[in-house]
Short mmCIF file of C-alpha atoms in Angstrom, two decimals:
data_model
loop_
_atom_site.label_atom_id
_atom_site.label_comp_id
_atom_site.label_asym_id
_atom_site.label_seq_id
_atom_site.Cartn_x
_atom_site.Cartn_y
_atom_site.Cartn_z
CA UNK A 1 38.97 74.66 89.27
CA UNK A 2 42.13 76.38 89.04
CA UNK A 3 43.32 79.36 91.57
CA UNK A 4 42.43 82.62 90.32
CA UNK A 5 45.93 84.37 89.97
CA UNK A 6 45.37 88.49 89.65
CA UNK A 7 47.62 90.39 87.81
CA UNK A 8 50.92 91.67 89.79
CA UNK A 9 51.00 94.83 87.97
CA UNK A 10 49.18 97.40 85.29
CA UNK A 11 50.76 98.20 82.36
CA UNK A 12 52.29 101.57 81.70
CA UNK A 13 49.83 103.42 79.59
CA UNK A 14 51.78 105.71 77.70
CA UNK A 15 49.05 107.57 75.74
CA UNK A 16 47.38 108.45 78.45
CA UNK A 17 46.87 112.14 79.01
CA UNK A 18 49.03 113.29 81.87
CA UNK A 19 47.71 117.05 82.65
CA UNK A 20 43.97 117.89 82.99
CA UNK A 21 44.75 121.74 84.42
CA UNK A 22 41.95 123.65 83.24
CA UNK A 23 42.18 127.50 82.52
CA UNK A 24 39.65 128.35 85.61
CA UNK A 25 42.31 125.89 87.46
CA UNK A 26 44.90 128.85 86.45
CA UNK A 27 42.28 131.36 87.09
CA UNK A 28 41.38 130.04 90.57
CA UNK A 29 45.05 129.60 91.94
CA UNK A 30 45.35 132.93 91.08
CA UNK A 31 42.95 134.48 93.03
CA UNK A 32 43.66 132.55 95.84
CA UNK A 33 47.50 133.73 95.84
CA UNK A 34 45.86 137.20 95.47
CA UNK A 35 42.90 136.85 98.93
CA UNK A 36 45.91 134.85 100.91
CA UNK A 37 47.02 137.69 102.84
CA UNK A 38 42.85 138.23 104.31
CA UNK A 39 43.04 134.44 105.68
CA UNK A 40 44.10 133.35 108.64
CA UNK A 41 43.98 129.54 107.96
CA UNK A 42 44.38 127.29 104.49
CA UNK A 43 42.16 123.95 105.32
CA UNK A 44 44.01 121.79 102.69
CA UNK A 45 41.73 118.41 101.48
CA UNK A 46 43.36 115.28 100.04
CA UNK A 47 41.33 112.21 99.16
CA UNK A 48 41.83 109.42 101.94
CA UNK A 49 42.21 106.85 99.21
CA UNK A 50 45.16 108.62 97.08
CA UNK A 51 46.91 110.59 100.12
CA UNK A 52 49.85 110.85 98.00
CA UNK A 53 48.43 111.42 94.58
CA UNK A 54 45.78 113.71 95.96
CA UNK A 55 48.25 116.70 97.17
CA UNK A 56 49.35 119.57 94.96
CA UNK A 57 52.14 120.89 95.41
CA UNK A 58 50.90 123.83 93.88
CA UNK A 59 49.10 124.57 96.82
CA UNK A 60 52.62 124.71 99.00
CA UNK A 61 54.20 126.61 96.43
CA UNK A 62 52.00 129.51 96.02
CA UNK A 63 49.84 129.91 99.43
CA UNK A 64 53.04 129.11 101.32
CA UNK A 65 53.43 131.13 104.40
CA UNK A 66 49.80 129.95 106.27
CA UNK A 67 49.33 127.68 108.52
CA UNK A 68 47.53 124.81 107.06
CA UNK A 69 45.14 122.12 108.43
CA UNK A 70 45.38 119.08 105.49
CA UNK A 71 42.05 117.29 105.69
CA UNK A 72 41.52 113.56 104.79
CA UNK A 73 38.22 113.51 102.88
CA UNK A 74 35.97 110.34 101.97
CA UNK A 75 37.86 108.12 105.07
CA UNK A 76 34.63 106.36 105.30
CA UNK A 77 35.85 104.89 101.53
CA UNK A 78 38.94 104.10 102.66
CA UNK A 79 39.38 103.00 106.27
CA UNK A 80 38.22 99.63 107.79
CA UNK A 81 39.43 101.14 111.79
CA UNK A 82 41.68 98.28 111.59
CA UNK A 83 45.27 98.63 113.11
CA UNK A 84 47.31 99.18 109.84
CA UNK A 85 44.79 102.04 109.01
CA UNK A 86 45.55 104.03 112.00
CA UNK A 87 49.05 102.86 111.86
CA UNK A 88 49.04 104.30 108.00
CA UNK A 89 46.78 107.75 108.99
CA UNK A 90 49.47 108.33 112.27
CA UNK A 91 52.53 107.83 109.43
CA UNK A 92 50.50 110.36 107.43
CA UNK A 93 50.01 112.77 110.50
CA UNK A 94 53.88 112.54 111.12
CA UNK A 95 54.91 112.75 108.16
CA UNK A 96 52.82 116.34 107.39
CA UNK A 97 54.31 118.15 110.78
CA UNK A 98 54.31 121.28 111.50
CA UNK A 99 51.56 120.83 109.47
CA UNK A 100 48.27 119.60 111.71
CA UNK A 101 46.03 116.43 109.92
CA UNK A 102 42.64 115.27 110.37
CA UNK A 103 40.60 112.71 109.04
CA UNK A 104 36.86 113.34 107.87
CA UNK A 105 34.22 111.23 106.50
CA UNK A 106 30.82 113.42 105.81
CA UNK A 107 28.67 110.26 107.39
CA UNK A 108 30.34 110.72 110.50
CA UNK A 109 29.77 113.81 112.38
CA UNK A 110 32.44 113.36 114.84
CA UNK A 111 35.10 114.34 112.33
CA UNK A 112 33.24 117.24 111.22
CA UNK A 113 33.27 118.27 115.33
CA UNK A 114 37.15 117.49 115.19
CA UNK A 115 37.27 120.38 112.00
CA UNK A 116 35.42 123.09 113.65
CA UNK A 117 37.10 122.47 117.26
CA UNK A 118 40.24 122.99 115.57
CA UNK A 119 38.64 126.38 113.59
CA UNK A 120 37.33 127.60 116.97
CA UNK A 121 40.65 127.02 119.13
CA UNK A 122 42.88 128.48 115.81
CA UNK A 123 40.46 131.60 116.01
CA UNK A 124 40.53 131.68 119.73
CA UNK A 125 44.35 131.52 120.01
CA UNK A 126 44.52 134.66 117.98
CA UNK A 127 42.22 136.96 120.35
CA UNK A 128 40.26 138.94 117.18
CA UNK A 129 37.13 139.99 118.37
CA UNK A 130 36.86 140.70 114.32
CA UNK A 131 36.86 136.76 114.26
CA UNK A 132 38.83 134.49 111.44
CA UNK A 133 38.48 133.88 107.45
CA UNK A 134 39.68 130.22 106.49
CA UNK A 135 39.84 128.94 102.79
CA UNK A 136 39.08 125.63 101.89
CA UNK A 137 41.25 123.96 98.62
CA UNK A 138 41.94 121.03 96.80
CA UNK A 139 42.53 119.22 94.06
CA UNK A 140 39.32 118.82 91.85
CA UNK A 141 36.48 116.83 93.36
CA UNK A 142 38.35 115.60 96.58
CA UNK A 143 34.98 117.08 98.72
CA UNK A 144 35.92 120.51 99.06
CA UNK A 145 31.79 122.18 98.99
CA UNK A 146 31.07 118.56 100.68
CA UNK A 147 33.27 118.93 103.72
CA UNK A 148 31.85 123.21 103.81
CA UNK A 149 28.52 122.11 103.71
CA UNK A 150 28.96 119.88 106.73
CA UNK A 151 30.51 122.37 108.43
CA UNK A 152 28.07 125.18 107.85
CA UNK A 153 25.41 122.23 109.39
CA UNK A 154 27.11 120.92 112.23
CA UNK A 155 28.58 124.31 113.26
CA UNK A 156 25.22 126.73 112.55
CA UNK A 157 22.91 124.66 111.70
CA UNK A 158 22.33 125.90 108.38
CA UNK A 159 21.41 124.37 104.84
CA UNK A 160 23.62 123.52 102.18
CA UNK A 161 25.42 126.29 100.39
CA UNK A 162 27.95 124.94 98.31
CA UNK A 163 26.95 123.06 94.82
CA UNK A 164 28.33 119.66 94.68
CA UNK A 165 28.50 116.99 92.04
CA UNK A 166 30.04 113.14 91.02
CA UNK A 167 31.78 115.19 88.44
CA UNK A 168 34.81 117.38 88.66
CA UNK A 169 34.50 121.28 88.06
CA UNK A 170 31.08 121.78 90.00
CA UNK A 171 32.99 125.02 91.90
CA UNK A 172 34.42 127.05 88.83
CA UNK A 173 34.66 130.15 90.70
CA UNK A 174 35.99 132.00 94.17
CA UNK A 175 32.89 131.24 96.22
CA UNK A 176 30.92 133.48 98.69
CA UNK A 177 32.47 133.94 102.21
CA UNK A 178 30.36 131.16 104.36
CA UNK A 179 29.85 131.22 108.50
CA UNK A 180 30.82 127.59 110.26
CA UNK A 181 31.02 128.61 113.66
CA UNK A 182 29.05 131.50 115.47
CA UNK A 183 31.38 133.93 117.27
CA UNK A 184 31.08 134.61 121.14
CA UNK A 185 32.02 137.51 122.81
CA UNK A 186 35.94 137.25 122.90
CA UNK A 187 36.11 136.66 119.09
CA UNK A 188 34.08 137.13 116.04
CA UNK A 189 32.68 134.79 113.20
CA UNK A 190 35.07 131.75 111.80
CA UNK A 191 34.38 132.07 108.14
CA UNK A 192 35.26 129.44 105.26
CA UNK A 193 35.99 130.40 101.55
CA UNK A 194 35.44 127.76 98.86
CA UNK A 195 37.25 127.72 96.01
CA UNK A 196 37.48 125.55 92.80
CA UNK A 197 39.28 122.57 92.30
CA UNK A 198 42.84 122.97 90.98
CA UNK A 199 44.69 119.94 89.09
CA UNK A 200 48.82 119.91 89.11
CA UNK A 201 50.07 120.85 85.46
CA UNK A 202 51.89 117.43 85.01
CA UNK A 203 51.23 114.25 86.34
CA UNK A 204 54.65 112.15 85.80
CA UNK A 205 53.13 108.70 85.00
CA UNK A 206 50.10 106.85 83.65
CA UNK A 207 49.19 105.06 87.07
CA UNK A 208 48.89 108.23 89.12
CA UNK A 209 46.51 109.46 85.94
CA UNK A 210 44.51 106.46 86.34
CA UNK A 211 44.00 106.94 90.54
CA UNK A 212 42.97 110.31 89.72
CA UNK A 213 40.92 109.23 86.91
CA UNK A 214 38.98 106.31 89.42
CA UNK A 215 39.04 108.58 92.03
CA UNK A 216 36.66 111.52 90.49
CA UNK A 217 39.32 113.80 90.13
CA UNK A 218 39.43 114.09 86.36
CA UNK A 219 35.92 113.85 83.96
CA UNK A 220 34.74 110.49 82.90
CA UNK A 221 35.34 111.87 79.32
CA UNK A 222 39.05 112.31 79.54
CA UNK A 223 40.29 108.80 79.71
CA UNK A 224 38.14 105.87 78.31
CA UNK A 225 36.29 104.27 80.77
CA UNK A 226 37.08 100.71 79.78
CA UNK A 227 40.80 101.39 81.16
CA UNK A 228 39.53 103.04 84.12
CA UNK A 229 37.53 100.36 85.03
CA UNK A 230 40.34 97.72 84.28
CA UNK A 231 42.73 99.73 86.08
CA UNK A 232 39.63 99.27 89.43
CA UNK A 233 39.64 95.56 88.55
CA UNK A 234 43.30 95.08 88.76
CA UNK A 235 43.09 96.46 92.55
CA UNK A 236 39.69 94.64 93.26
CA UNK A 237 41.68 91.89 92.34
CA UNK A 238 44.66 92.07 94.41
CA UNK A 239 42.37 92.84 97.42
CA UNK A 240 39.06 91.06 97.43
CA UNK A 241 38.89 89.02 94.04
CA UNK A 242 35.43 88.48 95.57
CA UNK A 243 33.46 91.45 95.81
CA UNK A 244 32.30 91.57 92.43
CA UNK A 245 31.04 87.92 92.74
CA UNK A 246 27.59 88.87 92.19
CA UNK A 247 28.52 89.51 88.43
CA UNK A 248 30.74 86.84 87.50
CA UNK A 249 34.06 84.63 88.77
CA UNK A 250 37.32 86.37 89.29
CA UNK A 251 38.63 87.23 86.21
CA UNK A 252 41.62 89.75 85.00
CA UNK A 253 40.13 90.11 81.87
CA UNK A 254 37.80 93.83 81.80
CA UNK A 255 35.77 93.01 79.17
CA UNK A 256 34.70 89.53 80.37
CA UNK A 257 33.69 91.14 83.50
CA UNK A 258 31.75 94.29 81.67
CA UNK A 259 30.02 91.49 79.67
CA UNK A 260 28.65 90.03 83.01
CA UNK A 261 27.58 93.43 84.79
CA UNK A 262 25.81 94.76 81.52
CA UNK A 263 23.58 91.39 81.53
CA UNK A 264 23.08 90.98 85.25
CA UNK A 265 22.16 94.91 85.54
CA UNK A 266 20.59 95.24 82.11
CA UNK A 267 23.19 97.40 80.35
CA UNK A 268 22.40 95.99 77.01
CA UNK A 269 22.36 97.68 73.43
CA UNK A 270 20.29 96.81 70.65
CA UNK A 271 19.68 93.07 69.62
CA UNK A 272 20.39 92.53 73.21
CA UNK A 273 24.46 93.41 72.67
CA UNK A 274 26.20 94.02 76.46
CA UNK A 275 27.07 98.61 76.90
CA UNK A 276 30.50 97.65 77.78
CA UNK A 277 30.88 101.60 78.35
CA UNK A 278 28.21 102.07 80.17
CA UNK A 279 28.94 99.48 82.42
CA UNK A 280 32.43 100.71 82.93
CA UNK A 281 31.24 103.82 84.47
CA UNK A 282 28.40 102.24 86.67
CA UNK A 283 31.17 100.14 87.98
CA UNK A 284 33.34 103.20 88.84
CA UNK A 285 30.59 105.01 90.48
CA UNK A 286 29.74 101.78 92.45
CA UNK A 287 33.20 101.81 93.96
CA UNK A 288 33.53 105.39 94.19
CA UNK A 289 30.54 105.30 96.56
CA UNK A 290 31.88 102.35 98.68
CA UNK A 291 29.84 98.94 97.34
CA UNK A 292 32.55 97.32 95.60
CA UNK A 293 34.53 96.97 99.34
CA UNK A 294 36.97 100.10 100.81
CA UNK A 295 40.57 100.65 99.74
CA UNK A 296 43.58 103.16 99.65
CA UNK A 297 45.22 102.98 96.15
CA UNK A 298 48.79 104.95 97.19
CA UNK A 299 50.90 102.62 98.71
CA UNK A 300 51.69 104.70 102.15
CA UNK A 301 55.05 103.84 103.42
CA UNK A 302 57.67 105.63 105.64
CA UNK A 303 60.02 105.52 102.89
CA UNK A 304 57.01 107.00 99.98
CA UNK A 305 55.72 109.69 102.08
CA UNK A 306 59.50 110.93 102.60
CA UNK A 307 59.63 110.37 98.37
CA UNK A 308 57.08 112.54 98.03
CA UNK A 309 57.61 114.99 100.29
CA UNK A 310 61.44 115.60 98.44
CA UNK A 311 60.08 115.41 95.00
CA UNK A 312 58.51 118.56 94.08
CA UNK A 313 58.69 117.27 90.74
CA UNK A 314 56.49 114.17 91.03
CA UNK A 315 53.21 114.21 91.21
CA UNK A 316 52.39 117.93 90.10
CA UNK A 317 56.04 120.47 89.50
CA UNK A 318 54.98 123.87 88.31
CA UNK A 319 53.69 125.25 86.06
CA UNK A 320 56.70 125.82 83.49
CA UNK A 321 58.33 121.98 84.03
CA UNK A 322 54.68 120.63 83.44
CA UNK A 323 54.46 122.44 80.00
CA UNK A 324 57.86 121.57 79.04
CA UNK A 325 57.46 117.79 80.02
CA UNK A 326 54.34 118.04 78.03
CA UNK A 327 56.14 119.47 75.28
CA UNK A 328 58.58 117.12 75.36
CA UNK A 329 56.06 114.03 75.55
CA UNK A 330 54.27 115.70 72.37
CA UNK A 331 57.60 115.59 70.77
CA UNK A 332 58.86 112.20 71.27
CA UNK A 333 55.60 111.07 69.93
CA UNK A 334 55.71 113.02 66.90
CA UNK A 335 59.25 110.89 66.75
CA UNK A 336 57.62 108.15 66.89
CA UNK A 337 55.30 108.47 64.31
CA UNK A 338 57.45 109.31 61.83
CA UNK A 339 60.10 106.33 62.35
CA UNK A 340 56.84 104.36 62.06
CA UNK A 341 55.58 105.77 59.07
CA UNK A 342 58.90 105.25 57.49
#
């Protein structure tokens, strides 16, 4: 048999949409530019598994002038504890300063005691007996209402609050003002705001639409699930050709594999034809909830972090260079088109 090569790199995907910003995205960002001045902290989550393509640098531009805790979500999908993942979370941590980082995973209750000693000791240093109001943001579906939930438990053991779902857009509106930690005599109640999800107006290439995509950040609707899921086999391949072996042999081609998941799981159409699409998206949600092995899709480097710390313009810009690249996309393609047609 011969050795199972995977694929070195994904193709650029040119038609890809590249903005999925939402008018209660606009909406949302608003009103939390407007409440900033009543908070005390901005908790900040990123997704563990696409620390890079996960922050918005909308977030920096217009709530600038908190101090901001960036959270880590899902690091149980992610993280192994192995030496180069604390060696890649400490480069993170460094690489955020003066901003302060932690790493949560909702199975583990230790990290949601790491969140709300950090709350307490932030209220605490500011000696309010009226207590402290925190806000809680993110990028769409990165476990914003998960990681308050957890908190309201852990801290006052209380039910869940906050709606969530597998699908972006659950949180549409400025939630209700939630208690995590119970005050004590020298300060008040810490109290956490959610809020919805809020996309970046551009995203600059197809790859960092397809992380987002896999990730949960955009809806399954948006960009055909086929390509998402070939876009999960190309990194299943380059890490663990082996832990879809259940289905079938490695393979780089999508469809081959679909083929084999629809018949072993029983995704079939009439006259007994494989639901490719259907097994696309069980195949997504599969990895998305850790059984297809753990993995961190942004490649987490001294040298990226520092690239995307400089480049406002990467992964997000505001609001006016995102229309205007669109614009200019929508153009070129138009171009296109007509030389075609010609």
């Amino acid at each position: 048999m011969a050795t199972f090569v995977p694929r070195s790199a994904f193709p650029a995907l040119d038609s890809l949409p590249r903005s999925y910003f939402l008018g209660h995205h606009r909406a949302g960002l608003s009103r939390m530019k407007s409440m900033l001045s009543q908070m005390d902290l901005v908790i900040e989550c990123r997704d563990y598994r696409i620390p890079l393509t996960s922050r918005n640098p909308l977030f920096e531009e217009d709530l600038a002038g908190k101090e901001r805790l960036i959270v880590y979500t899902k690091q149980d999908l992610g993280s192994h504890g192995t030496p180069a993942d604390r060696a890649r979370e400490q480069l993170i941590q460094n690489s955020a300063r003066p901003s302060s980082v932690l790493f949560s995973s909702y199975r583990e209750k230790s990290t949601t005691l790491r969140i709300l000693s950090f709350a307490r000791n932030h209220t605490m240093s500011k000696e309010s007996l009226l207590g402290s109001r925190m806000m809680v943001v993110g990028m769409p579906n990165v476990g914003k209402s998960t990681l308050l939930n957890a908190l309201r438990a852990v801290g006052v053991h209380k039910g869940k609050v906050a709606q969530t779902g597998a699908q972006p857009g659950v949180t549409r509106k400025i939630g209700t003002t939630v208690k995590i930690i119970q005050g004590l005599e020298s300060s008040g109640d810490v109290l956490l705001v959610d809020t919805p999800g809020v996309f970046v107006p551009y995203v600059p290439n197809s790859e960092a639409m397809l992380k987002l995509a896999l990730c949960g950040s955009v809806k399954d609707t948006i960009i055909a699930p086929t390509t998402v899921a070939d876009y999960l086999l190309y990194h299943l391949n380059l890490r663990n050709p082996l832990s879809y072996r259940e289905f079938t042999e490695p393979s780089n081609d999508i469809i081959e594999v679909l083929n084999a998941v629809a018949r072993k799981t029983g995704r079939l159409q009439k006259g007994g034809l494989p639901d490719v699409e259907a097994s696309a998206l069980w195949m997504i949600s599969r990895w998305r909830n850790g059984h297809l092995g753990k993995s961190v899709l942004d490649e987490v480097t001294q040298e990226s972090l520092e690239a995307d710390r400089s480049s406002i313009g990467g992964i997000g810009s505001s609001l006016s260079q995102g229309r205007k690249m669109i614009k200019e996309i929508r153009k070129q393609k138009s171009k296109q088109k007509y030389l075609e047609s010609q």
